[in-house]
PDB file of C-alpha atoms and ligand atoms in Angstrom:
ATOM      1  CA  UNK Z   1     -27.542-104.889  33.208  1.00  0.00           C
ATOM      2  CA  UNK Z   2     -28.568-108.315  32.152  1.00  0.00           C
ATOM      3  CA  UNK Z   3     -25.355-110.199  30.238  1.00  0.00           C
ATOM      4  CA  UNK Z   4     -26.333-110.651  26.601  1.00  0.00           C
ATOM      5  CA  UNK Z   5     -27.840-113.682  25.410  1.00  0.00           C
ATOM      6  CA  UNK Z   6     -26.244-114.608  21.991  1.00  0.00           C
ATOM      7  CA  UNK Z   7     -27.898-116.587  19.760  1.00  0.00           C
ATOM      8  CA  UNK Z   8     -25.657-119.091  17.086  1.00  0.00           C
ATOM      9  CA  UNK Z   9     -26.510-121.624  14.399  1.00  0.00           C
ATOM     10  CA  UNK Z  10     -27.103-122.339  10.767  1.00  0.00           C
ATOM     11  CA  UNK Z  11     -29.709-120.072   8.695  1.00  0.00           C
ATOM     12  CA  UNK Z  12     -32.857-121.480   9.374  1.00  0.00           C
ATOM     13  CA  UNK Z  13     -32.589-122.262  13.023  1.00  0.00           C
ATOM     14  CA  UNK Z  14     -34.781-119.353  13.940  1.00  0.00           C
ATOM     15  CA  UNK Z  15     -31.966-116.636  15.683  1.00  0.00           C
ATOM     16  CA  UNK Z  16     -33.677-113.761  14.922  1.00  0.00           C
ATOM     17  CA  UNK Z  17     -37.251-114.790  15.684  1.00  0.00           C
ATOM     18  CA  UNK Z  18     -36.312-116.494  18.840  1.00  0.00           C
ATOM     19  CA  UNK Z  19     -34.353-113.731  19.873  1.00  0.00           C
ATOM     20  CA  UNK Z  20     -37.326-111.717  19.554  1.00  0.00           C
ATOM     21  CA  UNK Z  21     -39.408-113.834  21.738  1.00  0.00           C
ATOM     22  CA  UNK Z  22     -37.359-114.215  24.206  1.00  0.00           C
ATOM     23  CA  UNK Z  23     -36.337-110.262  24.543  1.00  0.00           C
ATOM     24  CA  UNK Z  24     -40.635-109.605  24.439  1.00  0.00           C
ATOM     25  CA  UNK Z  25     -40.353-112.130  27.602  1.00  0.00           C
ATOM     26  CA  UNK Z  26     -37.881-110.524  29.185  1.00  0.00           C
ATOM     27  CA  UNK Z  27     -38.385-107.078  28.063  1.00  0.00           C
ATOM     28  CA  UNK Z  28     -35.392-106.376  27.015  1.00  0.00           C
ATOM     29  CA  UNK Z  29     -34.284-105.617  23.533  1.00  0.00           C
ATOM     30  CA  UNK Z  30     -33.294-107.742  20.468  1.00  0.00           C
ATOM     31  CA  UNK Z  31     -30.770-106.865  18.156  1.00  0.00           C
ATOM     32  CA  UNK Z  32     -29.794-108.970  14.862  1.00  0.00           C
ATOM     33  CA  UNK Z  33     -26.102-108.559  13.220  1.00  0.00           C
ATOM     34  CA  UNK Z  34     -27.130-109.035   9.968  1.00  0.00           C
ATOM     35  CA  UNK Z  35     -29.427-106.185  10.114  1.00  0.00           C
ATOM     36  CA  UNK Z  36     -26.891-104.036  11.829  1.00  0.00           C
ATOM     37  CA  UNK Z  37     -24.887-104.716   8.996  1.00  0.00           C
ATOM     38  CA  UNK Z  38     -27.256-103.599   6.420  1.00  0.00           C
ATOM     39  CA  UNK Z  39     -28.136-100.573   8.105  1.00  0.00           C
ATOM     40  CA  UNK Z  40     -24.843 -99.427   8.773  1.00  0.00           C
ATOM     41  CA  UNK Z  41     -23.838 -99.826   4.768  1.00  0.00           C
ATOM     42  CA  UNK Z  42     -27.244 -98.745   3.387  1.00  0.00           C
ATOM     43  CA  UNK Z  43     -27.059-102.092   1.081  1.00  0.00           C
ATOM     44  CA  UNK Z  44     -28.585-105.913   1.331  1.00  0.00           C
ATOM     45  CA  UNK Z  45     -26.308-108.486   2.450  1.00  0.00           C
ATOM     46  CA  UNK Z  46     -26.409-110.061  -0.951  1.00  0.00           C
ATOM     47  CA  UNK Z  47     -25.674-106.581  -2.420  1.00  0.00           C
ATOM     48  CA  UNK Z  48     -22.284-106.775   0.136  1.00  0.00           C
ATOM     49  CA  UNK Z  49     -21.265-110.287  -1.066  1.00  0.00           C
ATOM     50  CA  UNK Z  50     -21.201-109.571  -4.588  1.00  0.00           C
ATOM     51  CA  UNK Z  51     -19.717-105.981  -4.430  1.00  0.00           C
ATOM     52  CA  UNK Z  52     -17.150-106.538  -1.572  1.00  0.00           C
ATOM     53  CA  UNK Z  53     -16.971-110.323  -0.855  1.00  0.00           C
ATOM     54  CA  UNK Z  54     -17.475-112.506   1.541  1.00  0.00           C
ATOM     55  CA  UNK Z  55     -14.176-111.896   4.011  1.00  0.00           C
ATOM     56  CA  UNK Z  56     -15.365-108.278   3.836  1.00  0.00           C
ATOM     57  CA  UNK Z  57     -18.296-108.750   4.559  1.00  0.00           C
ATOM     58  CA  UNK Z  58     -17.209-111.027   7.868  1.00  0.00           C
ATOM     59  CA  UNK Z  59     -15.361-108.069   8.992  1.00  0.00           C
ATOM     60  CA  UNK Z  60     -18.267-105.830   9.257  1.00  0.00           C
ATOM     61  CA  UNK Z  61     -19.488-108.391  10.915  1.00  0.00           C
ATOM     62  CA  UNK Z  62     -17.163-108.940  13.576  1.00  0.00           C
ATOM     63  CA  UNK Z  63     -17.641-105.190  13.822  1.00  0.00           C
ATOM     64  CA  UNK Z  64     -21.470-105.135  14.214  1.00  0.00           C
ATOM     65  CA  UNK Z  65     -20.791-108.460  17.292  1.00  0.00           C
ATOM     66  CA  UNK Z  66     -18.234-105.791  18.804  1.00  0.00           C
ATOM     67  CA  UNK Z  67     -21.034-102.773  18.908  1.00  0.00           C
ATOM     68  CA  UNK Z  68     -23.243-104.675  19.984  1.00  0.00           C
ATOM     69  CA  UNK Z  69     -22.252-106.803  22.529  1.00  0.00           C
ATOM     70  CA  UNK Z  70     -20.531-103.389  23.834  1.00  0.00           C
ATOM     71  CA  UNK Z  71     -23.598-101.426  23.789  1.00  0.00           C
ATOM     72  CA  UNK Z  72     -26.171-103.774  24.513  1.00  0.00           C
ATOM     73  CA  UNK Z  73     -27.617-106.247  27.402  1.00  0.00           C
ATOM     74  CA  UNK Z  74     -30.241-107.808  25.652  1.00  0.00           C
ATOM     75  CA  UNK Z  75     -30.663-110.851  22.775  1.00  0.00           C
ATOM     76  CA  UNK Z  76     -28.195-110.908  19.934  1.00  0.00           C
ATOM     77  CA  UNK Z  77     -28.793-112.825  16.670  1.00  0.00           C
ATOM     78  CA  UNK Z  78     -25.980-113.723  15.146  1.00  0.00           C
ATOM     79  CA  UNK Z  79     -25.641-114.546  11.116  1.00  0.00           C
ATOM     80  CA  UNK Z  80     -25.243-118.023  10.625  1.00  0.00           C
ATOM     81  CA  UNK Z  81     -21.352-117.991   9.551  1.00  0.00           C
ATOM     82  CA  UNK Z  82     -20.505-115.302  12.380  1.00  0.00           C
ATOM     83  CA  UNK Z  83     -18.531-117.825  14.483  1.00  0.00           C
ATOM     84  CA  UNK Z  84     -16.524-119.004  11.509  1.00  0.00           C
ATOM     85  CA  UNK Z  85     -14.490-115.558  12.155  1.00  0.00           C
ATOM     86  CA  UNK Z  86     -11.893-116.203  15.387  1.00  0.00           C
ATOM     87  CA  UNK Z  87     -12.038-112.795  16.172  1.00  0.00           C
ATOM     88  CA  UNK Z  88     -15.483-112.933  16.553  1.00  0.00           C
ATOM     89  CA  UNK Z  89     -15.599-116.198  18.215  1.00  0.00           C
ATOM     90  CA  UNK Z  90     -13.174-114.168  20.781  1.00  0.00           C
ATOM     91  CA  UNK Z  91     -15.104-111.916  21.359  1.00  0.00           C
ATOM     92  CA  UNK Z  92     -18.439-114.197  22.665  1.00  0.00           C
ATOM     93  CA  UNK Z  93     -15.869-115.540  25.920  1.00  0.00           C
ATOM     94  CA  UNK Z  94     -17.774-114.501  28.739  1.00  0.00           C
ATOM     95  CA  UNK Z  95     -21.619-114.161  27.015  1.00  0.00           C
ATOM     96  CA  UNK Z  96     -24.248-116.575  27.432  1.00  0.00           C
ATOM     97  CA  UNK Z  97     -24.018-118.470  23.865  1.00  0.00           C
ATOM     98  CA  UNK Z  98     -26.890-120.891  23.090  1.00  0.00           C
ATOM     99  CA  UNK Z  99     -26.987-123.070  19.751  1.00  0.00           C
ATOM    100  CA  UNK Z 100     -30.175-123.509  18.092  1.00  0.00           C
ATOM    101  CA  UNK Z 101     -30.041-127.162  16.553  1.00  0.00           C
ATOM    102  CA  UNK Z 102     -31.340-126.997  13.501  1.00  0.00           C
ATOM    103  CA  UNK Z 103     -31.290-130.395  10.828  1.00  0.00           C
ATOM    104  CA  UNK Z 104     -31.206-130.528   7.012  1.00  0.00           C
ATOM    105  CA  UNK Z 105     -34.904-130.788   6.338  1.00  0.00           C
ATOM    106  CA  UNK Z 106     -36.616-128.025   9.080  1.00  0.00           C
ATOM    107  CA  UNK Z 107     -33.505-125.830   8.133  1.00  0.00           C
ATOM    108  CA  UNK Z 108     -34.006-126.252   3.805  1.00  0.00           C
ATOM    109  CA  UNK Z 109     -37.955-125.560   4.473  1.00  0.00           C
ATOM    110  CA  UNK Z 110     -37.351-122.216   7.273  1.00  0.00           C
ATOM    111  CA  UNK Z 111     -34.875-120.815   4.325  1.00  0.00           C
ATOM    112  CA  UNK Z 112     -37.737-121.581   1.855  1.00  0.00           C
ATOM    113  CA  UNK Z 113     -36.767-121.868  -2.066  1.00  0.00           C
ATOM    114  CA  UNK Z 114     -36.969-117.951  -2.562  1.00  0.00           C
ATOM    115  CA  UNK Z 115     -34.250-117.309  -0.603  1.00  0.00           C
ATOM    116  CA  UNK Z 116     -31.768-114.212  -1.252  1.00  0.00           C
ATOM    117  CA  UNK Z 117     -29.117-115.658   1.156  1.00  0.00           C
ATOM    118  CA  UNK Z 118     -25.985-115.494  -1.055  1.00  0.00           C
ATOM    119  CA  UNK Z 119     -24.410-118.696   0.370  1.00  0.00           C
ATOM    120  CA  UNK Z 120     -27.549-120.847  -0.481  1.00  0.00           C
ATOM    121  CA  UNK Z 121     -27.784-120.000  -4.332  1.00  0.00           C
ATOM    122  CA  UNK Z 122     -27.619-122.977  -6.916  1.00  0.00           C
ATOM    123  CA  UNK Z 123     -28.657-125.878  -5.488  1.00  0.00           C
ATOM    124  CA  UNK Z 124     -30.113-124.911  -1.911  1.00  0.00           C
ATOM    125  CA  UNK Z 125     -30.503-128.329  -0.198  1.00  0.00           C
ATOM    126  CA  UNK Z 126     -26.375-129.324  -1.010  1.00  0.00           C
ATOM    127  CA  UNK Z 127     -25.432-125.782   0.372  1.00  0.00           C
ATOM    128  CA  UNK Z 128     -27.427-126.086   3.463  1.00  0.00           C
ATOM    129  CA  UNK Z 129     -26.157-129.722   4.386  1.00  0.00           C
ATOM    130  CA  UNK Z 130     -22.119-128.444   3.090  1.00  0.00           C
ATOM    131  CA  UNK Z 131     -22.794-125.649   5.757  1.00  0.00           C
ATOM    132  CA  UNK Z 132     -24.442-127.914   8.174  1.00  0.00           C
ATOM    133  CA  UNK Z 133     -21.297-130.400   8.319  1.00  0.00           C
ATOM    134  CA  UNK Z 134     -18.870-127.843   8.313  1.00  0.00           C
ATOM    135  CA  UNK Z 135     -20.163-125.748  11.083  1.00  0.00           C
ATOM    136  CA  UNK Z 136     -21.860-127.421  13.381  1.00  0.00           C
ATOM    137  CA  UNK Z 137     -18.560-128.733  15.280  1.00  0.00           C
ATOM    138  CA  UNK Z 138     -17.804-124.954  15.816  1.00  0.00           C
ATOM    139  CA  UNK Z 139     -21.317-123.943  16.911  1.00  0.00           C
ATOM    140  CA  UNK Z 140     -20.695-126.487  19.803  1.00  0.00           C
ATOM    141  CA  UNK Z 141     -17.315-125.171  20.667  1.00  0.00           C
ATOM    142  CA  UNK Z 142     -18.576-122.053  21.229  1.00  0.00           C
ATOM    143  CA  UNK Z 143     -21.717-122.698  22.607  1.00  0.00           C
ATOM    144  CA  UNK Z 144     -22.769-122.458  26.471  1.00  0.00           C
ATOM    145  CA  UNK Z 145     -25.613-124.942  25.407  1.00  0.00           C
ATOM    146  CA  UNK Z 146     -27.679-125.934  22.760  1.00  0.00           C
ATOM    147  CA  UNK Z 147     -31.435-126.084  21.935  1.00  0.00           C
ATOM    148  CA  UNK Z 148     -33.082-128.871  19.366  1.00  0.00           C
ATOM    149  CA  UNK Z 149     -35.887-126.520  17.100  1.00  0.00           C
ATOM    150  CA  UNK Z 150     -36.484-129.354  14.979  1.00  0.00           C
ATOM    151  CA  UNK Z 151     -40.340-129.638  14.640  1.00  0.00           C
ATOM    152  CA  UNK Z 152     -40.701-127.088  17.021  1.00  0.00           C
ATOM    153  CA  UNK Z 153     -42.191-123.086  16.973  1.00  0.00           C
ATOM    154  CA  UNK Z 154     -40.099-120.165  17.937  1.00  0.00           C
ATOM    155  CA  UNK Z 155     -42.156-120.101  21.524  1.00  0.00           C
ATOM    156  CA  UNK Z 156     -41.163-123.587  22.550  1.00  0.00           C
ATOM    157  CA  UNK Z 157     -37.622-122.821  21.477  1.00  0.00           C
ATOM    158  CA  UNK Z 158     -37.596-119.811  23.908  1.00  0.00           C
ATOM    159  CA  UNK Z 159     -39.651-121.578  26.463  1.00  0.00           C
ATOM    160  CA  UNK Z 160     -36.925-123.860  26.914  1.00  0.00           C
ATOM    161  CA  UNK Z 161     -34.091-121.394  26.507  1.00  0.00           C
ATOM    162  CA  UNK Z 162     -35.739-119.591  29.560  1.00  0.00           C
ATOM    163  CA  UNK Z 163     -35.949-122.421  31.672  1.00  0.00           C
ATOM    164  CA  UNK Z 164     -31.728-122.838  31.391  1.00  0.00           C
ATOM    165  CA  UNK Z 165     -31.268-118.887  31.970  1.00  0.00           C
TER     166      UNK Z 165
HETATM  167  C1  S3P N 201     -24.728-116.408   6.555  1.00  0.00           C
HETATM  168  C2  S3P N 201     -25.923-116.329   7.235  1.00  0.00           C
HETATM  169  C3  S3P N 201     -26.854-115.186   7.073  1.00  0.00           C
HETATM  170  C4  S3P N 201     -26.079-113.927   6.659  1.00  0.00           C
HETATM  171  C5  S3P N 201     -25.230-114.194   5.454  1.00  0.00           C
HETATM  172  C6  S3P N 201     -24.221-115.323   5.668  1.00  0.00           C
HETATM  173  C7  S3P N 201     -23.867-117.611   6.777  1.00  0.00           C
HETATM  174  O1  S3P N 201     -27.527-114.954   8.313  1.00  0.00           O
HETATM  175  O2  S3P N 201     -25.293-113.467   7.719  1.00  0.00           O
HETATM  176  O3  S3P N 201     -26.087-114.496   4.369  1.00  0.00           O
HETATM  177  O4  S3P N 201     -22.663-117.575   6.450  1.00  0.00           O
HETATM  178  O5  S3P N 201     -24.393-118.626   7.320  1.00  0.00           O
HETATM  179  P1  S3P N 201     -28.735-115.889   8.881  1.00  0.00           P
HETATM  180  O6  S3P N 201     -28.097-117.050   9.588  1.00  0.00           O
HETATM  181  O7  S3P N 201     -29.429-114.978   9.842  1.00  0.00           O
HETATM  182  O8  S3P N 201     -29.569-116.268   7.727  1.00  0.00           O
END
């Protein structure tokens, strides 16, 4: 079985629909945390935040990376804070880990104004850049490399993920 190829970075850096090209290249499958999540506790992510909170939340979380990366050779999307959690981090040793790069501006117009994304609410571009400068020093720890996806479509993200795997 191929090893998984586990995709990290900030909301907005295009996990999820990179992680579907690239599985449609390779056919192999794509799987996505956050909707694991979801579908294992029949409610929305924001639904979880507010109900249970956020460290609950990252446990189900960390539960969903375990699963998956158990059951599962394919592309994994990761939610944006996923790596925050050591356990989780922990449990990526070994996996191929690319960072999509993402800065302020492409990442505040991917998330889009409407966003439900509980972390974002209030004032969206302040969140994204708090998150931005707190994270990204721990999405290049963990990281086996990273990819730039400013300016640039899901396709040439992948295109150039392929060429390093
Ligand atoms: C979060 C990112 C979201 C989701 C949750 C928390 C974060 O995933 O897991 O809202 O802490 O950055 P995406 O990165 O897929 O939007």
């Amino acid at each position: 079985m191929r090893p998984t190829v586990v995709l990290i970075g900030p909301m907005g850096s295009g996990k999820t629909t990179v992680g579907r090209v690239l599985a449609q290249a390779w056919n192999v499958t794509a799987r996505d945390t956050d909707h694991d999540v979801e579908a294992s506790q029949g409610r929305s992510i924001s639904d979880i935040f507010v109900e249970s909170g956020e460290e609950h939340f990252r446990r189900l979380e960390r539960d969903a990376v375990r699963r998956a990366l158990a059951e599962h050779g394919g592309v994994l999307a990761l939610g944006g804070g996923a790596v925050l959690d050591e356990e989780t981090r922990a449990l990526l040793a070994g996996h191929q880990v690319v960072f999509l790069r993402v800065g302020l501006s492409d990442a505040v117009k991917r998330v889009g104004l409407a966003t439900s994304r509980p972390l974002l609410l209030g004032n969206i571009r302040s969140r994204v850049k708090a998150l931005l400068d707190e994270r990204t020093p721990i999405y290049e720890a963990v990281a086996t490399f990273s990819v730039d996806t400013d300016g640039r479509n899901p396709d040439e993200v992948a295109d150039e993920i392929r060429r390093h795997i």
